[in-house]
Coordinates of C-alpha atoms and ligand atoms in Angstrom, one line a residue:
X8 CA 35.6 1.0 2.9
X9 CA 33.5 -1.2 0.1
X10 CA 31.3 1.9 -1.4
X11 CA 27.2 1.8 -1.4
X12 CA 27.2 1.2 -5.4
X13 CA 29.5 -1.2 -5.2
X14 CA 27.9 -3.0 -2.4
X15 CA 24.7 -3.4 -4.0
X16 CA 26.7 -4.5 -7.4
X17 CA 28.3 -7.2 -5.7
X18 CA 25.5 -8.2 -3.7
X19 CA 23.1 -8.7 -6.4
X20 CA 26.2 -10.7 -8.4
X21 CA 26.2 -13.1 -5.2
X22 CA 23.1 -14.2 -4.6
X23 CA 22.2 -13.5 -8.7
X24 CA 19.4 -11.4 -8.0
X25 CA 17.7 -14.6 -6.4
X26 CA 15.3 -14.0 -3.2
X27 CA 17.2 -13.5 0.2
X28 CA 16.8 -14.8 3.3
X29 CA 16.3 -12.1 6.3
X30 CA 19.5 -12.2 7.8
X31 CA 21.1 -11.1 4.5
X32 CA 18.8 -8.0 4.8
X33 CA 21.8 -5.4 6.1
X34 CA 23.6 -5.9 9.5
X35 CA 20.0 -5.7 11.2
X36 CA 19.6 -9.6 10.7
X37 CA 17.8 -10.7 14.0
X38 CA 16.0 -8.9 17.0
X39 CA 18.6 -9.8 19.2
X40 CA 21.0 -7.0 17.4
X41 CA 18.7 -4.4 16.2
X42 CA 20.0 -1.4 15.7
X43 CA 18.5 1.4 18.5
X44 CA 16.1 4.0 17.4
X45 CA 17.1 6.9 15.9
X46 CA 20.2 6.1 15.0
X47 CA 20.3 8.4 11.6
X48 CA 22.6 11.3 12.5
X49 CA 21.2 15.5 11.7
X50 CA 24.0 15.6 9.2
X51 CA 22.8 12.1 7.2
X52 CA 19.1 14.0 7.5
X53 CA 21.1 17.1 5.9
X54 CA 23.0 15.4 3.4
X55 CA 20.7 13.2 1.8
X56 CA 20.0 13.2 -1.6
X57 CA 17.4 12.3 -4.1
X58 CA 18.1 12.3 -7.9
X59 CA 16.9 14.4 -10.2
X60 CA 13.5 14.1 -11.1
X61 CA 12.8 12.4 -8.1
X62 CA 8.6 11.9 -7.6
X63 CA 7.4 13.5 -4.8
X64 CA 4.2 12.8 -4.1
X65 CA 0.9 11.5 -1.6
X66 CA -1.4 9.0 -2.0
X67 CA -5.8 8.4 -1.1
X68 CA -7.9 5.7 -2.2
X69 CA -11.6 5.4 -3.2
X70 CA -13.5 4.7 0.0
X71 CA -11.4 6.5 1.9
X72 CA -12.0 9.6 0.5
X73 CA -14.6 10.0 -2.3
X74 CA -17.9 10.0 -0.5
X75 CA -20.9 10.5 -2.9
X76 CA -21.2 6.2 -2.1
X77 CA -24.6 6.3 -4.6
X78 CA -24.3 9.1 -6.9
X79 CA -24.1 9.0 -10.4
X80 CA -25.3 5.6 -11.0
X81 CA -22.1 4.1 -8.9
X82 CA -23.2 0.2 -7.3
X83 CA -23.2 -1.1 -3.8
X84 CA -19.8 -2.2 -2.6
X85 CA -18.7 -4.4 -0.3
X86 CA -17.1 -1.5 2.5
X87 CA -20.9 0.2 2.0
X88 CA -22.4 -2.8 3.0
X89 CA -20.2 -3.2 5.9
X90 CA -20.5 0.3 7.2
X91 CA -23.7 0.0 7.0
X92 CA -23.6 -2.9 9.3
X93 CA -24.1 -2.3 12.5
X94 CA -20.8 -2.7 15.0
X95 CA -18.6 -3.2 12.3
X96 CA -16.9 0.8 12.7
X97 CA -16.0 2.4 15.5
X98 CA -17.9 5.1 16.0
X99 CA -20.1 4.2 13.7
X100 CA -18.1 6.4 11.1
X101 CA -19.2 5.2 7.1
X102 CA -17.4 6.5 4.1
X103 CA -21.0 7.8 2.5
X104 CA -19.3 11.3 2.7
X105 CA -15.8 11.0 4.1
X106 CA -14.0 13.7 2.4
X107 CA -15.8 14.9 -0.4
X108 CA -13.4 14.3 -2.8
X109 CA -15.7 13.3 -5.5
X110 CA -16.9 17.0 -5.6
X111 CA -13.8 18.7 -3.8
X112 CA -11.7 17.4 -5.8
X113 CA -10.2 20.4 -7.6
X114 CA -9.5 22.1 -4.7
X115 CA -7.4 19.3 -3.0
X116 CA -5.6 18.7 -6.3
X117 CA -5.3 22.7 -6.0
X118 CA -3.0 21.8 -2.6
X119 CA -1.6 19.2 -4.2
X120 CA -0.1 21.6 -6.7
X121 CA 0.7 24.2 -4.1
X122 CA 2.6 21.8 -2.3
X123 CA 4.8 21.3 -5.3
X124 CA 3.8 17.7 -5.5
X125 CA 5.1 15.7 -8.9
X126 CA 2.6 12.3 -8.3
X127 CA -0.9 11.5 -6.7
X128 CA -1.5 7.8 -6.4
X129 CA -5.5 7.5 -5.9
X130 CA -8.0 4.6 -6.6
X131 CA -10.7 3.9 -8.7
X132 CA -13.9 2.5 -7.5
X133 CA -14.7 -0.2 -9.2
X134 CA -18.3 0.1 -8.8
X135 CA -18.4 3.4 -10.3
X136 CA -17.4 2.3 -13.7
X137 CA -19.5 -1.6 -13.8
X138 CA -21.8 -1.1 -10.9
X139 CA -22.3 -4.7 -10.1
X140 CA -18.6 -5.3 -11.0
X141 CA -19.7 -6.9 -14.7
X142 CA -21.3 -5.2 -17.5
X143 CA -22.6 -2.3 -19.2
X144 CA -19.7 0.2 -18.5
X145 CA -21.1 3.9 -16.4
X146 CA -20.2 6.1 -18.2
X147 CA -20.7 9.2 -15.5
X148 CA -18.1 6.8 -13.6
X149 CA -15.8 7.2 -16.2
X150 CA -16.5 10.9 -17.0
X151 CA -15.7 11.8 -13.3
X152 CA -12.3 10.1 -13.1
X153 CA -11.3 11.8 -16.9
X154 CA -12.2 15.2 -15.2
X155 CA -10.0 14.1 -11.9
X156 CA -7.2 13.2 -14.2
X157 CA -7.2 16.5 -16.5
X158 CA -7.0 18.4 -13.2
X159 CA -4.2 16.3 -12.4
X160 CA -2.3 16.8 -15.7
X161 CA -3.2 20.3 -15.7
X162 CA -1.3 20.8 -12.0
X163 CA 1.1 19.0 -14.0
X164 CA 0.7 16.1 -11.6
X165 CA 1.4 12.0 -13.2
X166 CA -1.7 10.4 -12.4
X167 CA -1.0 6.7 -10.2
X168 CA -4.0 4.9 -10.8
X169 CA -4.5 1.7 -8.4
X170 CA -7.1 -0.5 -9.9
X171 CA -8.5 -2.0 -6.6
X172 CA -8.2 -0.6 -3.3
X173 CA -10.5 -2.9 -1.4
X174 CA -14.2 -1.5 -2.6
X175 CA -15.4 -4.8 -4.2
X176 CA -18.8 -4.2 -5.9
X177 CA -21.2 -6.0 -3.9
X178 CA -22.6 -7.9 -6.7
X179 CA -19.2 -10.0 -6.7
X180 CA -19.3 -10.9 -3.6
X181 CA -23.1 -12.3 -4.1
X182 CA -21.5 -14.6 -6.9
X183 CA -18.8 -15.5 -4.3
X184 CA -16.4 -13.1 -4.1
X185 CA -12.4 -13.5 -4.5
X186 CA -12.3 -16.9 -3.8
X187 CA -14.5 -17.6 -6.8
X188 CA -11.5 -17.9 -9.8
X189 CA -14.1 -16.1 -12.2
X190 CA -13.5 -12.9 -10.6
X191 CA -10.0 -12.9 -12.3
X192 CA -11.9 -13.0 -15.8
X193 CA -14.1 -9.9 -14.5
X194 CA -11.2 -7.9 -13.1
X195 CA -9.4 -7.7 -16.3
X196 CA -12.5 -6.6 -18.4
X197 CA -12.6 -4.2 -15.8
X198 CA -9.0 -3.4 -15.7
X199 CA -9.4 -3.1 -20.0
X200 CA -12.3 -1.0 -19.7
X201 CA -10.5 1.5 -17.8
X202 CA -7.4 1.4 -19.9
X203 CA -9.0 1.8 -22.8
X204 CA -11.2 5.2 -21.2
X205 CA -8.2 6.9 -19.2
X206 CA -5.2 5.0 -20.8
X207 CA -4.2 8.6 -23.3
X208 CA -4.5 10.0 -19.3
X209 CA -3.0 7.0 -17.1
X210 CA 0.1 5.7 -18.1
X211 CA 0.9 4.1 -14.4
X212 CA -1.2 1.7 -13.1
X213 CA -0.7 -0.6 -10.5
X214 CA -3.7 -3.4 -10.2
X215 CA -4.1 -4.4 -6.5
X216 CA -3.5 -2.2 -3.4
X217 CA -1.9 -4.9 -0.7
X218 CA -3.4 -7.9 -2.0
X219 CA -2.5 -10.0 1.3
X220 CA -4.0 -7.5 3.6
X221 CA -7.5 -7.8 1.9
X222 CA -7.4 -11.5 1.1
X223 CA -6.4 -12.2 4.9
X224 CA -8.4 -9.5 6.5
X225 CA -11.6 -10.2 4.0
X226 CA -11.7 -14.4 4.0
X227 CA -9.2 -16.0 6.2
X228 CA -9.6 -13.7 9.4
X229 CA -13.0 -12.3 8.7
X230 CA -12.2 -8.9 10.5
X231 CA -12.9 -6.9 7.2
X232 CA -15.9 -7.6 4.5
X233 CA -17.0 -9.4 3.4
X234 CA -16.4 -11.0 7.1
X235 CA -15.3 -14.7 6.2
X236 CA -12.8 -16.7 8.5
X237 CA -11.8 -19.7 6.5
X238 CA -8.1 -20.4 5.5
X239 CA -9.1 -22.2 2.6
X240 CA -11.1 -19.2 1.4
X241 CA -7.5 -16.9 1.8
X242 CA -6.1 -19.1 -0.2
X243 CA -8.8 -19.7 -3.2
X244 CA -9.0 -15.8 -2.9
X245 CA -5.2 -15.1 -2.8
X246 CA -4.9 -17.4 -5.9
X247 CA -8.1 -15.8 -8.0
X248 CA -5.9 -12.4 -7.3
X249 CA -2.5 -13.6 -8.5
X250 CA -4.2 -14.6 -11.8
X251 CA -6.6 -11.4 -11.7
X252 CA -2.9 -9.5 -11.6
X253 CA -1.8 -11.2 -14.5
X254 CA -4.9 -11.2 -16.6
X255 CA -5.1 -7.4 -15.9
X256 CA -1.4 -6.8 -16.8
X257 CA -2.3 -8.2 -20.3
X258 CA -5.7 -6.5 -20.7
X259 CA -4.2 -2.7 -19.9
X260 CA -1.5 -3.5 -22.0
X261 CA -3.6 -4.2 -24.9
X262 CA -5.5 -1.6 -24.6
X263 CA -2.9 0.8 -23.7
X264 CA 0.7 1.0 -25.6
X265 CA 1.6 3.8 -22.9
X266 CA 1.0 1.8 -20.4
X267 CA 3.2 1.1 -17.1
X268 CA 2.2 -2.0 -14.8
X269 CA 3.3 -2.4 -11.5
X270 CA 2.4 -2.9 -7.7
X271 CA 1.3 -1.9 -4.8
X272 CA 2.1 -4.3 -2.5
X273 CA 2.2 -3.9 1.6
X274 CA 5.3 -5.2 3.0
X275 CA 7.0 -5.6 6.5
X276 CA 10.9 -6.5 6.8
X277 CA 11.0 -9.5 8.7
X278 CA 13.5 -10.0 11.4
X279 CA 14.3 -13.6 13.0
X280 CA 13.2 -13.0 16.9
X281 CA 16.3 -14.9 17.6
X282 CA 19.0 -16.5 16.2
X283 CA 17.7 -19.7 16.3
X284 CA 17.5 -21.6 12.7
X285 CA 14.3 -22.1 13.2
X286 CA 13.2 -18.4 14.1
X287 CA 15.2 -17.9 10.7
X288 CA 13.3 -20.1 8.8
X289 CA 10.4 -18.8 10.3
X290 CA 11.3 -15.0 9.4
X291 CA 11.7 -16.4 5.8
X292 CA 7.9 -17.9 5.3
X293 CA 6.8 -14.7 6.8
X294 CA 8.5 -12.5 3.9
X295 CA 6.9 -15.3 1.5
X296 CA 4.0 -14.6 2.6
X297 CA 3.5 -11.3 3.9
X298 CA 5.7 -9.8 1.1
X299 CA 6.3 -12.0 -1.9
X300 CA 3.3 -14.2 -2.5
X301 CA 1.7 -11.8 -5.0
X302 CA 5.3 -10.5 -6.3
X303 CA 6.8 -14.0 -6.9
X304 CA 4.4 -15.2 -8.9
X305 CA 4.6 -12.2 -10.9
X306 CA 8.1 -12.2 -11.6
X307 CA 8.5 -15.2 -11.7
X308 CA 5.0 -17.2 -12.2
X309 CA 5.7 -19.7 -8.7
X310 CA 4.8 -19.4 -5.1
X311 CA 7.4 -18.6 -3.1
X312 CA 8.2 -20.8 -0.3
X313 CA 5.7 -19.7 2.7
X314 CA 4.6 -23.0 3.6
X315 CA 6.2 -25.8 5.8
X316 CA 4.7 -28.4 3.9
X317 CA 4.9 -27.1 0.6
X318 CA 2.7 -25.3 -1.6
X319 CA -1.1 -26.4 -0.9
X320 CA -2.0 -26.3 -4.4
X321 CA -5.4 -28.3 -4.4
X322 CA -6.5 -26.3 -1.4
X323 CA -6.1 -23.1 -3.6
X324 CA -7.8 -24.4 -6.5
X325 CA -4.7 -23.8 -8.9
X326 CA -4.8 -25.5 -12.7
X327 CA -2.2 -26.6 -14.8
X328 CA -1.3 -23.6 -16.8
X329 CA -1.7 -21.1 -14.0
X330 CA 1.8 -20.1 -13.5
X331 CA 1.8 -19.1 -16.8
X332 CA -1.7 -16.7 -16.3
X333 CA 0.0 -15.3 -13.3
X334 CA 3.6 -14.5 -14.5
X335 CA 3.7 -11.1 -15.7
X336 CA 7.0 -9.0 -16.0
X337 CA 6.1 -6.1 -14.1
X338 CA 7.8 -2.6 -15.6
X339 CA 8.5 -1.1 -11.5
X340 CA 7.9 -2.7 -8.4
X341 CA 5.9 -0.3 -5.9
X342 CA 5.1 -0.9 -2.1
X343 CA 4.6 0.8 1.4
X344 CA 6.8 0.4 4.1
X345 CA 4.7 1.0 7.7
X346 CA 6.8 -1.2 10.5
X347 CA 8.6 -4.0 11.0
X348 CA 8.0 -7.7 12.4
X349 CA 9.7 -10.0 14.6
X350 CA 8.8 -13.6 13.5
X351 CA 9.5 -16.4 15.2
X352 CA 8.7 -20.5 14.4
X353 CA 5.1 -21.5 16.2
X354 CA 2.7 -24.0 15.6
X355 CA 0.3 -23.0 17.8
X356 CA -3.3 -21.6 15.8
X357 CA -3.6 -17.7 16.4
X358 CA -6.0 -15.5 15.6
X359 CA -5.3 -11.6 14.2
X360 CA -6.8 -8.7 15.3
X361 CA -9.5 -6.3 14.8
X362 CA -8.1 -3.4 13.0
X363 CA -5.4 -2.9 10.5
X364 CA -2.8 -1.7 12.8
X365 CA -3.6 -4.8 15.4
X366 CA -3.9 -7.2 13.1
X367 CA -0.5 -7.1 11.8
X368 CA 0.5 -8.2 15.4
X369 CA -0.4 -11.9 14.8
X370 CA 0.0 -13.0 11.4
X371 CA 0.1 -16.4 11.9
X372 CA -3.8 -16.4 11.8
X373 CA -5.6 -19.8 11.5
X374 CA -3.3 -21.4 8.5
X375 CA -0.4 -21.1 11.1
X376 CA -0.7 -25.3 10.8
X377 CA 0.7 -24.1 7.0
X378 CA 3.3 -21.6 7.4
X379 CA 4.0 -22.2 11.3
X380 CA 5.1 -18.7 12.4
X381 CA 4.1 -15.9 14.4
X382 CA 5.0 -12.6 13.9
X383 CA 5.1 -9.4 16.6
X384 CA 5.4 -5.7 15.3
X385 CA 8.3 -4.7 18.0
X386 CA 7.6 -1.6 20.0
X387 CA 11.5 -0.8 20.4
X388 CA 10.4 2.5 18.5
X389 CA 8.0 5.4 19.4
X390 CA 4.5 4.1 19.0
X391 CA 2.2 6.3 16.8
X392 CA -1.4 7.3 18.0
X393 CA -2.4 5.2 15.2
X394 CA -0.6 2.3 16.7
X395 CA 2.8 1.3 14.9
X396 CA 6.1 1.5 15.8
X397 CA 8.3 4.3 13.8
X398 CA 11.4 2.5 13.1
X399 CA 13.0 4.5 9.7
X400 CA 15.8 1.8 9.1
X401 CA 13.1 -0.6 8.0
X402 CA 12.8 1.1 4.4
X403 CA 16.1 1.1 3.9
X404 CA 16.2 -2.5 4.8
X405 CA 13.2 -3.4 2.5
X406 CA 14.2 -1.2 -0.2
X407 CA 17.8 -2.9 -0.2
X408 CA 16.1 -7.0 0.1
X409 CA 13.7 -5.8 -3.0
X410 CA 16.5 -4.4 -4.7
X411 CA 19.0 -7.4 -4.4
X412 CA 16.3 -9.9 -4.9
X413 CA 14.8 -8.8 -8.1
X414 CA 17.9 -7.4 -9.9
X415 CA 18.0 -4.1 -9.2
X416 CA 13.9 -3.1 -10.3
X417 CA 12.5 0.2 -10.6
X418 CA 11.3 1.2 -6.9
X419 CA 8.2 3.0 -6.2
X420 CA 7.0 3.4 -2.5
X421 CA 3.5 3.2 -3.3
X422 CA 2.7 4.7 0.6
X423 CA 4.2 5.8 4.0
X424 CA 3.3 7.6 6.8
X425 CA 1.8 7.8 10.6
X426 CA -1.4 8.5 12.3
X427 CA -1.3 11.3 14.6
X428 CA -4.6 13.2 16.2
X429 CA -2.9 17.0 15.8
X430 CA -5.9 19.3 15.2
X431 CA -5.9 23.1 14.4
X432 CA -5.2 24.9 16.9
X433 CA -6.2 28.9 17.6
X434 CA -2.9 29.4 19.7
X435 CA -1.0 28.8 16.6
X436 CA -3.1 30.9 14.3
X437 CA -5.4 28.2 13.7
X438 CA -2.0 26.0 12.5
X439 CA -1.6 21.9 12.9
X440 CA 1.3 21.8 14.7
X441 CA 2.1 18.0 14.0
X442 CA 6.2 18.2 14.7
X443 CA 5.8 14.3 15.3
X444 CA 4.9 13.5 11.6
X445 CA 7.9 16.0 10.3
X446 CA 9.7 14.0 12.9
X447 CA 8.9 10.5 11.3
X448 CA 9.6 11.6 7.4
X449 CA 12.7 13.7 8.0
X450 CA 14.4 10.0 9.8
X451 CA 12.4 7.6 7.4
X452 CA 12.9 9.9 3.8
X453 CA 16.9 9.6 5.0
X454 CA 16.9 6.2 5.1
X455 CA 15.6 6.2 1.8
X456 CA 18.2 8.3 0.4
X457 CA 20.8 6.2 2.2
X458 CA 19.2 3.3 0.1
X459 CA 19.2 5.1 -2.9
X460 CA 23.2 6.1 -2.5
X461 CA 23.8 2.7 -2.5
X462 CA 22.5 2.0 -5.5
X463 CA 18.6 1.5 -5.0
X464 CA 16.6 2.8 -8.1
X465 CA 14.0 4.5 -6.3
X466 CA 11.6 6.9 -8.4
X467 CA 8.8 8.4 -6.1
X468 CA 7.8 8.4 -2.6
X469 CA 3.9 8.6 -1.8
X470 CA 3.2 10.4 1.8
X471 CA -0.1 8.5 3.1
X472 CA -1.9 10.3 3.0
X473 CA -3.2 13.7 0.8
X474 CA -5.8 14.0 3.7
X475 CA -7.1 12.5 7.0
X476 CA -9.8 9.9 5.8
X477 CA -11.4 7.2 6.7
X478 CA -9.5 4.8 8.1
X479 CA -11.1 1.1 7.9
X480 CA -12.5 -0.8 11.2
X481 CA -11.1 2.4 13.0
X482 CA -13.3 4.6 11.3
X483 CA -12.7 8.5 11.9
X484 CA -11.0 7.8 14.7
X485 CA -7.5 8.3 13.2
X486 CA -5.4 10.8 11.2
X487 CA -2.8 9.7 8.3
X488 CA -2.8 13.2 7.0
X489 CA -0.7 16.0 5.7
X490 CA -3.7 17.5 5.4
X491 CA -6.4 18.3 7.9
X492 CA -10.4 17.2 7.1
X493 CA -12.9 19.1 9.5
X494 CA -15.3 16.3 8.8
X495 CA -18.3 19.0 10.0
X496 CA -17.9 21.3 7.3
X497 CA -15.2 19.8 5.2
X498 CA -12.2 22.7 5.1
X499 CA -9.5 21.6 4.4
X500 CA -6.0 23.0 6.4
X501 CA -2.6 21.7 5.8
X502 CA -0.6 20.6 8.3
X503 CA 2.8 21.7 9.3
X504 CA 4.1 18.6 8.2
X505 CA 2.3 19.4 4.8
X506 CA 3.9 22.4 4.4
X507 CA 7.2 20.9 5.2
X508 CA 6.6 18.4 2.4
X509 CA 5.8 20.8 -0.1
X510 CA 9.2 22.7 0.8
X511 CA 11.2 19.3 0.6
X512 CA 9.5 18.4 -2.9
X513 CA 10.5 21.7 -4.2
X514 CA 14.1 21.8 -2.8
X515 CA 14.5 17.9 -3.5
X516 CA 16.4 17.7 -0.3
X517 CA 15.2 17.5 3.5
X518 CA 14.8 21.0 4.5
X519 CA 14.6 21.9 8.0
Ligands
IFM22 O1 -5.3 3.7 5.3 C1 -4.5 2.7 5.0 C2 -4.5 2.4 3.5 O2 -5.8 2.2 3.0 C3 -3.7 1.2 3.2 N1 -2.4 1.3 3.8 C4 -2.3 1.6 5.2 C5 -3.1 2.9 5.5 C6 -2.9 3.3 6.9 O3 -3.4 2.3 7.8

């Protein structure tokens, strides 16, 4: 039998690190022979390995977490004016407080150490640091996130810094938001400004947290702010964000030798519903799309094919000289892996969802007269409270297309993880007993070390997330945490499956 390293060795000679198609993403190629859940065996679980070094670690973002929305001279952004809104959360929940982090911070980098944890990927709000998103820098902005970081480095945690995590300052959005190309010029003034402040701190940053998601969701499908439904918009926005990447690449490396650019990108492996060629066509524009458009043009300063018709250039507002803006040689290549997607060829208009877990049930949205697919998230697997389908094969699939695609990159999964509603419970000496979660990691973290021993060059893992937060359109109303928030008084309790991951980071191996 051909061995892992040598698989991925002669699969990357093959196709010469050039993007695959989904049916070349392991045996898994089509719905019709999926493999059946839980198929990774107690001993793979017990054998698996992670290299030395390896970064365990968890991940939070800005809104979800910070709280303290107008404190210290921080602006309006665009997920406070939608909160504020009413009917736009369910239950009404805001992020005004959400976890506290922008005070508690020291004692939830305090469990971060105690749960041996080597990397904490967290955002930083843009409107904290230019309040209207251009300007005069805040300096009390900047003076928070230095102390955040030297309690990081202290724990002797690497700060991951992700530029953008969604909080647009409102004052963008006045002058027109993403789709309006000037926002790329104001990004990477931003993305300088913080390099230059926290770059003897930061030395990994990664600009955009799932730049789809937030371009669909904010302007093609209008179920996130700033609320537009326009395809067009998508597109102008998704454009002014592949050259905001590159401009922001160059700006942090100027003002930062120490600096390391990458992603963090949300991706789905793509599987062709059928084996029809035109399901597998299908399954192809949906990895453009959904995984590549903001990667591609990195690496390699093109759009990658998502479109039937070609690339709609004029309809995205693109210049001559913009594949040059946008390419960018990125040092690692981070993303999350979630769930999975069964695409298949349609040309019928669809509409997505209203939440982040629904909506990546219909991608096909209202450009499906551009890219002609629709894609379902399976539910083969057990189904999360929060909604998705657990199906741990997937990131071994993704990390093995990524790997084989871009010749062999540095990986980084930038986030993983499952909502589940566990609460503390006095039976169990006040203990979160959520067996589920451990469940999920234990399968998923051994399909990543399956990926790895066969030849993947994966560097961290991010659990999402630190801490139950607040989660989007879906307000309070889930829980992605290893930690437990008791949103009435704020304590803080770690889950089982927290525990669990703080005795797997300091073993390096999947403990029981
Ligand atoms: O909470 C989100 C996060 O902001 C982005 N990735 C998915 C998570 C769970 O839905």
């Amino acid at each position: 039998m051909m061995d892992r390293r040598s698989f991925l060795g002669r699969s990357l000679a093959a196709t010469g690190g050039t993007l695959l198609a989904c049916r070349e993403m392991g045996q898994a190629d089509s719905a019709s022979s999926q493999p059946v859940p839980g198929t990774i065996s107690e001993a793979e679980i017990a054998n698996a390995k992670f290299p030395e070094g390896f970064l365990w670690g968890m991940a939070t973002a800005s809104y979800q977490v910070e709280g303290a929305w107008n404190e210290d001279g921080k602006g309006e952004s665009i997920w406070d004016r939608w909160t504020h809104t009413v009917g736009k959360i369910r239950g009404a929940g805001t992020g005004d407080v959400a976890c506290d982090h922008y005070h508690l911070y020291p004692q939830d980098i305090a469990i971060l150490k105690r749960l041996d944890q080597k990397s904490y990927r967290f955002s930083i709000s843009w409107a904290r640091i230019q309040p209207t998103g251009r300007g005069a820098v805040n300096h009390k902005g900047i003076d928070h996130y230095k102390r955040v970081m030297d309690a990081l480095l202290e724990a002797g945690i690497r700060p991951f810094c992700t530029l953008y995590h969604w909080d647009l300052p409102q004052g963008l959005e006045d002058l027109g938001g993403w789709p309006n190309r000037d926002l790329a010029g104001y990004y990477a003034d931003y993305a300088g400004i913080l390099a230059k402040h926290l770059g003897d701190q930061i030395q990994v940053w990664a600009p955009f947290n799932m730049p789809w998601t937030f371009t669909n969701l904010g302007y093609g499908t209008g179920v996130f702010p700033p609320g537009r439904a326009s395809y067009t918009d998508f597109l102008k926005a998704a454009h002014t964000v592949n050259l905001a990447q590159g401009e922001a690449f160059r700006s942090i490396k100027a003002a930062s030798s120490k600096a390391t650019v990458g992603s963090a990108y949300g991706m789905s492996p793509a599987y062709p519903a059928t084996d029809r060629e035109a399901d597998k066509s299908a399954a192809a524009r949906y990895n453009a799309m959904n995984n590549l458009y903001f990667l591609e043009t990195a690496m390699h300063g093109k759009y990658p094919n998502a479109f039937v018709g070609g690339v709609p250039y004029e309809a995205m507002g693109f210049r001559a000289g913009d594949d040059k803006i946008m390419q960018v040689p990125l040092d690692w290549i981070g993303f999350h892996y979630y769930s999975r997607r069964f695409v298949s060829a349609s040309a019928a208009s669809a509409h997505g969802g209203g939440s982040l877990a629904t909506e990546t049930q219909d991608t096909g949205a209202a450009g499906n007269d551009l890219t002609q697919f629709t894609s379902v998230m399976p539910t083969q697997g057990p189904i999360t409270d929060g909604g998705l389908e657990i199906w741990p094969r997937g990131i071994y699939d993704l990390v093995m297309q990524i790997s084989r695609a871009y010749n062999n990159p540095i990986i980084e999964i930038t986030e993983s993880g499952c909502g589940y509603l566990d609460t503390p419970y006095d039976r169990d000496g006040g203990r979160v007993p959520d067996t589920r979660r451990i469940e999920f990691f234990r399968s998923e973290l051994a399909e990543l070390a399956r990926a790895i021993a066969d030849g993947a060059r994966v560097r961290s893992f991010h659990a999402w997330s630190a801490l139950d937060n607040f989660e989007w359109n879906d307000g309070y109303t889930q829980r992605y945490g290893l930690t437990y928030v008791d949103y009435r008084d704020q304590k803080r309790t770690v889950k089982d499956s927290g525990m669990w991951y703080g005795r797997v980071a300091a073993a390096n191996r999947l403990v029981i």
